[in-house]
Amino acid sequence: DARAAAQHYRKAIELNPDNGVALFNLGVALEDLRMPEEAILAYRTALAADAACADAHYNLSQLYEARGEGTAALRHLRTYRKLVQA
């Protein structure tokens, strides 16, 4: 269940605030809970911990596109493509 998963990831982040994997997974759980603003924050924080997290860039591109923020969406999609081609 996404709510339990989000709680689990928040606890992991409390223990290690720079845990990019937990931050990314929190973003996924928050998306599942239909909390896009919180998911965006989680993905952005995950990227602060690990800028090479391609999936965080991709998920952000989708969330920004859904919000009508095409420029931000395109920026993250381009970064995603560069990372997966590397």
XYZ file of N, CA and C in Angstrom:
258
model
N 0.840 -1.187 0.000
C 0.000 0.000 0.000
C 0.881 1.245 0.000
N 0.507 2.212 -0.812
C 1.334 3.394 -1.039
C 1.506 4.235 0.220
N 0.481 4.300 1.046
C 0.586 5.098 2.269
C 1.634 4.508 3.213
N 1.607 3.196 3.386
C 2.596 2.529 4.238
C 3.994 2.669 3.646
N 4.084 2.560 2.328
C 5.383 2.709 1.670
C 5.940 4.110 1.902
N 5.098 5.121 1.765
C 5.542 6.498 1.981
C 6.057 6.684 3.404
N 5.366 6.109 4.372
C 5.818 6.206 5.766
C 7.165 5.520 5.942
N 7.322 4.363 5.317
C 8.579 3.615 5.393
C 9.724 4.454 4.819
N 9.500 5.044 3.651
C 10.557 5.839 3.023
C 10.862 7.095 3.818
N 9.847 7.700 4.418
C 10.102 8.884 5.254
C 10.991 8.532 6.443
N 10.764 7.360 7.041
C 11.611 6.925 8.162
C 13.045 6.707 7.693
N 13.204 6.094 6.529
C 14.547 5.876 5.986
C 15.243 7.210 5.728
N 14.493 8.188 5.244
C 15.061 9.507 4.958
C 15.438 10.224 6.248
N 14.670 10.020 7.308
C 15.030 10.606 8.604
C 16.390 10.091 9.057
N 16.645 8.806 8.826
C 17.916 8.207 9.227
C 19.063 8.637 8.318
N 18.758 8.860 7.052
C 19.775 9.260 6.084
C 19.147 10.223 5.080
N 19.193 11.523 5.369
C 18.532 12.512 4.515
C 19.054 12.560 3.078
N 20.244 12.029 2.834
C 20.818 12.040 1.489
C 20.589 10.733 0.740
N 19.655 9.929 1.205
C 19.357 8.639 0.580
C 18.517 8.873 -0.674
N 19.198 9.001 -1.799
C 18.519 9.297 -3.052
C 17.507 8.250 -3.457
N 17.800 6.988 -3.167
C 16.876 5.909 -3.525
C 15.584 6.037 -2.729
N 15.703 6.277 -1.427
C 14.505 6.430 -0.596
C 13.715 7.666 -1.015
N 14.406 8.736 -1.344
C 13.726 9.957 -1.791
C 12.986 9.718 -3.102
N 13.629 9.005 -4.033
C 12.961 8.677 -5.297
C 11.732 7.810 -5.040
N 11.902 6.776 -4.227
C 10.780 5.875 -3.948
C 9.649 6.587 -3.217
N 9.991 7.557 -2.373
C 8.957 8.367 -1.733
C 8.169 9.122 -2.803
N 8.859 9.659 -3.785
C 8.173 10.345 -4.878
C 7.200 9.437 -5.604
N 7.616 8.206 -5.863
C 6.738 7.238 -6.535
C 5.503 6.970 -5.678
N 5.721 6.748 -4.377
C 4.595 6.483 -3.478
C 3.646 7.683 -3.431
N 4.203 8.882 -3.394
C 3.367 10.084 -3.356
C 2.580 10.259 -4.654
N 3.182 9.895 -5.771
C 2.421 9.915 -7.031
C 1.257 8.937 -6.956
N 1.515 7.738 -6.418
C 0.455 6.736 -6.279
C -0.679 7.247 -5.395
N -0.322 8.098 -4.428
C -1.323 8.676 -3.528
C -1.968 9.934 -4.123
N -1.640 10.229 -5.352
C -2.152 11.414 -6.055
C -1.805 12.712 -5.312
N -0.530 12.800 -4.962
C 0.007 13.982 -4.293
C 1.156 14.528 -5.151
N 0.829 15.096 -6.311
C 1.892 15.472 -7.252
C 2.847 16.549 -6.746
N 2.361 17.511 -5.996
C 3.252 18.572 -5.503
C 4.301 17.993 -4.563
N 3.869 17.097 -3.675
C 4.785 16.463 -2.747
C 5.747 15.541 -3.488
N 5.247 14.867 -4.525
C 6.102 13.989 -5.329
C 7.191 14.802 -6.029
N 6.816 15.951 -6.562
C 7.808 16.817 -7.212
C 8.901 17.196 -6.226
N 8.524 17.572 -5.032
C 9.515 17.929 -4.017
C 10.424 16.744 -3.705
N 9.849 15.556 -3.576
C 10.655 14.369 -3.287
C 11.636 14.087 -4.422
N 11.172 14.172 -5.660
C 12.067 13.929 -6.801
C 13.161 14.983 -6.885
N 12.812 16.236 -6.641
C 13.824 17.297 -6.682
C 14.865 17.094 -5.586
N 14.418 16.653 -4.417
C 15.349 16.382 -3.330
C 16.211 15.172 -3.665
N 15.617 14.169 -4.312
C 16.390 12.998 -4.753
C 17.480 13.427 -5.727
N 17.156 14.344 -6.625
C 18.150 14.821 -7.581
C 19.232 15.654 -6.910
N 18.906 16.331 -5.825
C 19.930 17.057 -5.077
C 20.927 16.074 -4.469
N 20.440 14.886 -4.098
C 21.311 13.851 -3.543
C 22.061 13.106 -4.637
N 21.418 12.925 -5.792
C 22.016 12.180 -6.905
C 21.469 12.725 -8.218
N 22.186 13.676 -8.797
C 21.724 14.334 -10.024
C 21.646 13.385 -11.211
N 22.247 12.207 -11.102
C 22.251 11.241 -12.207
C 21.113 10.234 -12.116
N 20.135 10.489 -11.280
C 18.986 9.579 -11.160
C 18.050 9.827 -12.346
N 18.250 9.049 -13.399
C 17.499 9.249 -14.641
C 15.997 9.139 -14.423
N 15.572 8.162 -13.636
C 14.137 7.961 -13.436
C 13.477 9.147 -12.738
N 14.205 9.814 -11.847
C 13.650 11.005 -11.198
C 13.447 12.112 -12.234
N 14.401 12.257 -13.152
C 14.236 13.250 -14.216
C 13.022 12.914 -15.078
N 12.872 11.639 -15.422
C 11.740 11.245 -16.261
C 10.415 11.518 -15.550
N 10.311 11.087 -14.291
C 9.059 11.283 -13.556
C 8.744 12.765 -13.389
N 9.775 13.571 -13.140
C 9.551 15.017 -13.058
C 9.056 15.567 -14.389
N 9.605 15.063 -15.486
C 9.150 15.559 -16.789
C 7.662 15.293 -16.976
N 7.208 14.136 -16.529
C 5.797 13.792 -16.670
C 4.915 14.654 -15.765
N 5.364 14.872 -14.537
C 4.587 15.693 -13.604
C 4.520 17.148 -14.065
N 5.653 17.678 -14.530
C 5.651 19.057 -15.016
C 4.782 19.196 -16.260
N 4.823 18.201 -17.143
C 3.971 18.235 -18.339
C 2.497 18.260 -17.938
N 2.134 17.451 -16.949
C 0.740 17.400 -16.484
C 0.301 18.738 -15.896
N 1.259 19.494 -15.334
C 0.948 20.810 -14.769
C 0.994 21.917 -15.811
N 1.333 21.567 -17.033
C 1.419 22.575 -18.078
C 2.720 23.349 -18.083
N 3.736 22.813 -17.424
C 5.041 23.472 -17.371
C 5.972 22.809 -18.383
N 5.721 23.134 -19.652
C 6.436 22.484 -20.739
C 7.935 22.680 -20.726
N 8.393 23.872 -20.360
C 9.831 24.140 -20.355
C 10.542 23.253 -19.345
N 10.010 23.178 -18.137
C 10.608 22.325 -17.109
C 10.510 20.857 -17.512
N 9.379 20.477 -18.079
C 9.198 19.091 -18.513
C 10.238 18.719 -19.557
N 10.442 19.579 -20.522
C 11.403 19.304 -21.586
C 12.827 19.239 -21.053
N 13.159 20.128 -20.129
C 14.500 20.130 -19.540
C 14.795 18.791 -18.870
N 13.837 18.294 -18.087
C 14.060 17.021 -17.393
C 14.038 15.844 -18.360
N 13.219 15.914 -19.383
C 13.189 14.836 -20.368
C 14.512 14.768 -21.136
N 15.063 15.917 -21.487
C 16.367 15.937 -22.170
C 17.465 15.370 -21.276
N 17.438 15.732 -20.009
C 18.435 15.199 -19.082
C 18.276 13.694 -18.944
N 17.046 13.236 -18.845
C 16.779 11.797 -18.777
C 17.384 11.091 -19.985
N 17.128 11.606 -21.174
C 17.638 10.972 -22.399
C 19.159 10.930 -22.418
N 19.803 12.014 -21.991
C 21.273 12.034 -21.935
C 21.793 10.969 -20.975
N 21.139 10.840 -19.833
C 21.602 9.885 -18.826
C 21.429 8.442 -19.275
N 20.331 8.136 -19.927
C 20.110 6.740 -20.325
C 20.939 6.370 -21.548
N 21.379 7.351 -22.317
C 22.230 7.065 -23.471
C 23.697 6.970 -23.095
N 24.039 7.443 -21.910
C 25.448 7.460 -21.479
C 25.970 6.067 -21.182
